[in-house]
CSV table of C-alpha atoms in Angstrom, one decimal:
chain,number,residue,atom,x,y,z
A,1,UNK,CA,0.0,0.0,0.0
A,2,UNK,CA,1.4,3.4,-0.9
A,3,UNK,CA,1.7,6.0,1.8
A,4,UNK,CA,-1.2,8.4,2.3
A,5,UNK,CA,-0.8,12.0,3.5
A,6,UNK,CA,-3.1,14.0,5.6
A,7,UNK,CA,-3.0,17.8,5.1
A,8,UNK,CA,-0.8,18.2,8.1
A,9,UNK,CA,1.4,15.1,7.6
A,10,UNK,CA,4.2,16.1,5.1
A,11,UNK,CA,6.1,13.6,3.0
A,12,UNK,CA,9.2,13.8,5.1
A,13,UNK,CA,7.4,12.3,8.1
A,14,UNK,CA,7.7,8.8,6.6
A,15,UNK,CA,10.4,9.2,4.0
A,16,UNK,CA,13.2,7.7,6.0
A,17,UNK,CA,13.4,4.8,8.5
A,18,UNK,CA,13.2,6.3,12.0
A,19,UNK,CA,15.9,5.3,14.5
A,20,UNK,CA,14.3,4.5,17.9
A,21,UNK,CA,15.8,6.8,20.5
A,22,UNK,CA,18.4,7.6,18.0
A,23,UNK,CA,20.8,5.0,16.4
A,24,UNK,CA,22.0,3.8,19.8
A,25,UNK,CA,24.5,1.0,20.7
A,26,UNK,CA,24.9,0.8,24.5
A,27,UNK,CA,27.7,-1.7,24.2
A,28,UNK,CA,29.5,0.6,21.8
A,29,UNK,CA,29.2,3.6,24.2
A,30,UNK,CA,26.3,5.3,22.4
A,31,UNK,CA,23.3,5.1,24.7
A,32,UNK,CA,19.7,5.8,23.7
A,33,UNK,CA,18.3,9.4,23.6
A,34,UNK,CA,21.8,11.0,23.6
A,35,UNK,CA,23.5,13.5,21.3
A,36,UNK,CA,25.8,10.6,20.2
A,37,UNK,CA,22.8,8.5,19.2
A,38,UNK,CA,21.4,11.5,17.3
A,39,UNK,CA,24.6,12.0,15.4
A,40,UNK,CA,24.9,8.3,14.6
A,41,UNK,CA,21.3,8.4,13.1
A,42,UNK,CA,22.2,11.4,11.0
A,43,UNK,CA,25.3,9.7,9.7
A,44,UNK,CA,23.3,6.7,8.8
A,45,UNK,CA,20.7,8.7,6.8
A,46,UNK,CA,17.8,8.0,9.3
A,47,UNK,CA,15.2,10.1,10.9
A,48,UNK,CA,15.2,10.2,14.8
A,49,UNK,CA,12.6,9.4,17.4
A,50,UNK,CA,13.2,10.6,20.9
A,51,UNK,CA,11.3,10.8,24.2
A,52,UNK,CA,11.0,13.7,26.6
A,53,UNK,CA,10.3,13.9,30.4
A,54,UNK,CA,9.9,17.0,32.6
A,55,UNK,CA,12.6,18.1,35.0
A,56,UNK,CA,11.8,19.6,38.4
A,57,UNK,CA,12.3,23.1,37.1
A,58,UNK,CA,10.1,22.7,34.0
A,59,UNK,CA,12.6,21.8,31.3
A,60,UNK,CA,12.0,19.1,28.7
A,61,UNK,CA,14.7,16.4,29.0
A,62,UNK,CA,15.5,13.8,26.4
A,63,UNK,CA,15.0,10.7,28.4
A,64,UNK,CA,12.6,7.8,28.2
A,65,UNK,CA,12.0,6.4,31.7
A,66,UNK,CA,10.2,8.1,34.5
A,67,UNK,CA,13.0,7.1,36.9
A,68,UNK,CA,16.7,7.3,36.5
A,69,UNK,CA,17.8,3.9,37.7
A,70,UNK,CA,18.0,1.9,34.5
A,71,UNK,CA,20.5,4.3,32.7
A,72,UNK,CA,22.2,6.3,35.4
A,73,UNK,CA,23.8,6.0,38.9
A,74,UNK,CA,20.8,7.8,40.4
A,75,UNK,CA,17.5,6.2,41.4
A,76,UNK,CA,14.9,8.9,41.9
A,77,UNK,CA,12.3,10.2,39.4
A,78,UNK,CA,13.5,12.4,36.6
A,79,UNK,CA,11.0,15.0,37.8
A,80,UNK,CA,12.8,15.2,41.2
A,81,UNK,CA,15.9,16.8,39.7
A,82,UNK,CA,16.6,20.1,38.0
A,83,UNK,CA,17.7,20.2,34.4
A,84,UNK,CA,21.2,21.1,35.5
A,85,UNK,CA,21.3,18.2,37.9
A,86,UNK,CA,20.0,15.8,35.3
A,87,UNK,CA,22.5,17.1,32.8
A,88,UNK,CA,25.3,16.3,35.1
A,89,UNK,CA,24.5,12.6,35.1
A,90,UNK,CA,26.3,10.3,32.6
A,91,UNK,CA,24.2,7.8,30.7
A,92,UNK,CA,24.8,4.0,30.8
A,93,UNK,CA,28.4,4.3,31.9
A,94,UNK,CA,29.3,6.3,28.8
A,95,UNK,CA,30.7,9.8,28.4
A,96,UNK,CA,27.2,11.0,27.3
A,97,UNK,CA,24.9,13.0,29.5
A,98,UNK,CA,21.2,13.5,29.6
A,99,UNK,CA,20.5,16.4,27.1
A,100,UNK,CA,17.8,19.0,27.4
A,101,UNK,CA,15.5,19.2,24.4
A,102,UNK,CA,16.8,22.6,23.4
A,103,UNK,CA,20.3,21.1,23.3
A,104,UNK,CA,19.0,18.2,21.3
A,105,UNK,CA,17.3,20.4,18.8
A,106,UNK,CA,20.4,22.6,18.4
A,107,UNK,CA,22.6,19.6,17.8
A,108,UNK,CA,20.3,18.1,15.1
A,109,UNK,CA,19.9,21.5,13.5
A,110,UNK,CA,17.3,20.5,10.9
A,111,UNK,CA,19.6,17.9,9.4
A,112,UNK,CA,17.1,15.1,9.6
A,113,UNK,CA,13.4,14.7,10.6
A,114,UNK,CA,12.7,14.4,14.3
A,115,UNK,CA,9.7,12.8,16.0
A,116,UNK,CA,9.3,13.7,19.7
A,117,UNK,CA,7.3,11.5,22.0
A,118,UNK,CA,5.8,13.5,24.9
A,119,UNK,CA,5.6,11.2,27.9
A,120,UNK,CA,2.6,11.3,30.2
A,121,UNK,CA,1.2,9.9,33.4
A,122,UNK,CA,-2.4,10.6,32.3
A,123,UNK,CA,-2.9,13.2,35.0
A,124,UNK,CA,-3.9,16.1,32.7
A,125,UNK,CA,-0.6,17.9,33.5
A,126,UNK,CA,0.2,20.0,30.3
A,127,UNK,CA,3.5,21.6,31.5
A,128,UNK,CA,5.7,19.3,29.4
A,129,UNK,CA,3.4,19.5,26.4
A,130,UNK,CA,3.4,23.2,26.5
A,131,UNK,CA,7.2,23.4,26.8
A,132,UNK,CA,7.8,20.9,23.9
A,133,UNK,CA,5.2,22.7,21.7
A,134,UNK,CA,6.9,26.0,22.2
A,135,UNK,CA,10.3,24.6,21.4
A,136,UNK,CA,9.1,22.7,18.4
A,137,UNK,CA,7.2,25.7,17.0
A,138,UNK,CA,10.4,27.8,17.1
A,139,UNK,CA,12.6,25.0,15.7
A,140,UNK,CA,13.8,25.5,12.1
A,141,UNK,CA,13.7,21.9,10.9
A,142,UNK,CA,11.3,19.0,10.2
A,143,UNK,CA,9.7,18.0,13.6
A,144,UNK,CA,6.6,16.1,14.6
A,145,UNK,CA,5.1,15.5,18.1
A,146,UNK,CA,3.3,12.4,19.4
A,147,UNK,CA,2.1,10.9,22.6
A,148,UNK,CA,0.2,7.9,24.0
A,149,UNK,CA,-2.1,10.3,25.9
A,150,UNK,CA,-5.1,11.6,23.9
A,151,UNK,CA,-5.4,14.7,26.1
A,152,UNK,CA,-1.9,15.8,25.2
A,153,UNK,CA,-2.4,15.2,21.5
A,154,UNK,CA,-5.7,17.1,21.7
A,155,UNK,CA,-4.0,20.0,23.4
A,156,UNK,CA,-1.4,20.1,20.7
A,157,UNK,CA,-4.1,21.1,18.2
A,158,UNK,CA,-4.2,24.5,19.9
A,159,UNK,CA,-0.6,24.7,21.2
A,160,UNK,CA,1.1,23.8,17.9
A,161,UNK,CA,-1.5,23.8,15.1
A,162,UNK,CA,1.1,23.9,12.3
A,163,UNK,CA,3.0,20.8,13.5
A,164,UNK,CA,2.2,17.2,12.6
A,165,UNK,CA,0.9,15.5,15.7
A,166,UNK,CA,0.3,11.8,16.2
A,167,UNK,CA,-1.2,9.3,18.6
A,168,UNK,CA,1.0,6.3,19.8
A,169,UNK,CA,-1.0,3.2,20.6
A,170,UNK,CA,-1.1,-0.6,20.9
A,171,UNK,CA,-4.0,-2.9,20.6
A,172,UNK,CA,-3.0,-5.4,23.2
A,173,UNK,CA,-2.3,-3.5,26.4
A,174,UNK,CA,-0.1,-5.9,28.2
A,175,UNK,CA,2.2,-3.4,29.8
A,176,UNK,CA,1.6,-3.2,33.6
A,177,UNK,CA,1.4,0.6,33.3
A,178,UNK,CA,-2.0,0.3,31.8
A,179,UNK,CA,-3.5,-1.4,34.9
A,180,UNK,CA,-3.9,2.0,36.6
A,181,UNK,CA,-6.1,3.4,33.7
A,182,UNK,CA,-9.9,3.2,33.7
A,183,UNK,CA,-11.3,0.5,31.4
A,184,UNK,CA,-13.1,3.1,29.3
A,185,UNK,CA,-9.8,4.9,28.6
A,186,UNK,CA,-8.0,1.7,27.8
A,187,UNK,CA,-10.7,0.8,25.3
A,188,UNK,CA,-10.5,4.3,23.8
A,189,UNK,CA,-6.7,3.9,23.4
A,190,UNK,CA,-6.8,0.5,21.7
A,191,UNK,CA,-9.8,1.3,19.5
A,192,UNK,CA,-8.9,4.9,18.7
A,193,UNK,CA,-12.3,6.1,20.1
A,194,UNK,CA,-10.8,9.5,20.9
A,195,UNK,CA,-10.3,10.3,17.2
A,196,UNK,CA,-12.8,13.2,17.1
A,197,UNK,CA,-11.0,14.8,20.1
A,198,UNK,CA,-7.4,14.3,19.0
A,199,UNK,CA,-7.7,14.4,15.2
A,200,UNK,CA,-4.2,13.0,14.8
A,201,UNK,CA,-2.2,13.6,11.6
A,202,UNK,CA,-0.5,10.2,11.9
A,203,UNK,CA,-0.6,7.0,13.9
A,204,UNK,CA,2.3,5.4,15.6
A,205,UNK,CA,1.2,1.7,16.3
A,206,UNK,CA,3.0,-1.3,17.8
A,207,UNK,CA,4.2,-3.5,15.0
A,208,UNK,CA,3.1,-6.8,16.7
A,209,UNK,CA,-0.5,-5.5,16.6
A,210,UNK,CA,-0.6,-5.0,12.9
A,211,UNK,CA,-2.9,-5.2,11.0
A,212,UNK,CA,-5.7,-3.8,13.0
A,213,UNK,CA,-8.9,-1.8,12.3
A,214,UNK,CA,-7.7,1.6,13.4
A,215,UNK,CA,-4.6,1.6,11.2
A,216,UNK,CA,-6.3,0.1,8.2
A,217,UNK,CA,-9.2,2.6,8.3
A,218,UNK,CA,-7.0,5.6,9.0
A,219,UNK,CA,-4.8,4.7,6.0
A,220,UNK,CA,-7.7,3.9,3.6
A,221,UNK,CA,-10.3,6.4,4.7
A,222,UNK,CA,-8.6,9.1,6.7
A,223,UNK,CA,-5.4,9.4,4.6
A,224,UNK,CA,-3.3,9.3,7.8
A,225,UNK,CA,0.2,7.6,7.5
A,226,UNK,CA,1.1,4.9,10.0
A,227,UNK,CA,4.6,4.6,11.5
A,228,UNK,CA,5.1,1.4,13.5
A,229,UNK,CA,7.3,0.5,16.5
A,230,UNK,CA,9.6,-1.0,17.5
A,231,UNK,CA,10.9,-3.1,14.6
A,232,UNK,CA,13.7,-5.3,15.7
A,233,UNK,CA,13.7,-8.5,13.6
A,234,UNK,CA,13.0,-9.6,10.0
A,235,UNK,CA,9.4,-10.8,10.7
A,236,UNK,CA,8.5,-7.4,12.2
A,237,UNK,CA,10.1,-5.6,9.3
A,238,UNK,CA,8.0,-7.6,6.8
A,239,UNK,CA,4.9,-6.7,8.8
A,240,UNK,CA,5.9,-3.0,8.7
A,241,UNK,CA,6.5,-3.1,4.9
A,242,UNK,CA,3.0,-4.5,4.4
A,243,UNK,CA,0.9,-2.7,6.9
A,244,UNK,CA,2.6,0.6,7.7
A,245,UNK,CA,4.2,3.6,5.9
A,246,UNK,CA,7.4,3.7,7.8
A,247,UNK,CA,9.1,1.9,10.7
A,248,UNK,CA,10.7,3.0,14.0
A,249,UNK,CA,13.6,0.5,14.3
A,250,UNK,CA,16.4,-0.5,16.6
A,251,UNK,CA,19.1,-3.1,16.8
A,252,UNK,CA,20.0,-3.1,13.1
A,253,UNK,CA,20.6,-0.7,10.2
A,254,UNK,CA,18.0,-0.9,7.4
């Protein structure tokens, strides 16, 4: 199936394979979501996907987890430390440090498309969304925003109306983090029942759940492109080629 484009989903959004958290290689000293991983993706000719969390003083930090323990020597929540304190931490035993989103954007400098995932605890807190939207709107380069949280994606319609915005989703919600969400919200997430509220320009769907009704209908009827995550093996790559318009990959170079 050929890629479809919504009015606010430009061709660059799915033109290149998208390196998941940058082109990282922890064993090689290039951890995820670092400046080194971004540079490696650019050298490889890939777009970049990154995650952002909020620091204690309101800065967007390029980091995936809510807590610091998996990748640093600290243990507390990302939101318990200031941007400066977070930036002083090295990542995964390398020389790399946790970058702020402004530093990440400055380093990329428009050289490749960037897809930013805004992390959420489903509390309605828009501070991180507002900060990311302001930074992305001022950025001189191809950038798109996405989130698992429909409220954040809906807010982006007003905060950054000119930027592509997407919903991240999975049909089978087997992550323990979903257990805290109301059943009605979980159903809305897996079946895209929030579509009228969010009006996403693209979907970002888990590859092992493809094909599914939301992605098929959005591609055929809504003309929304689908990127799929996270592609790590040949079988998943084949699924991506058949059922999506581009893949978010890691662990190999397409």
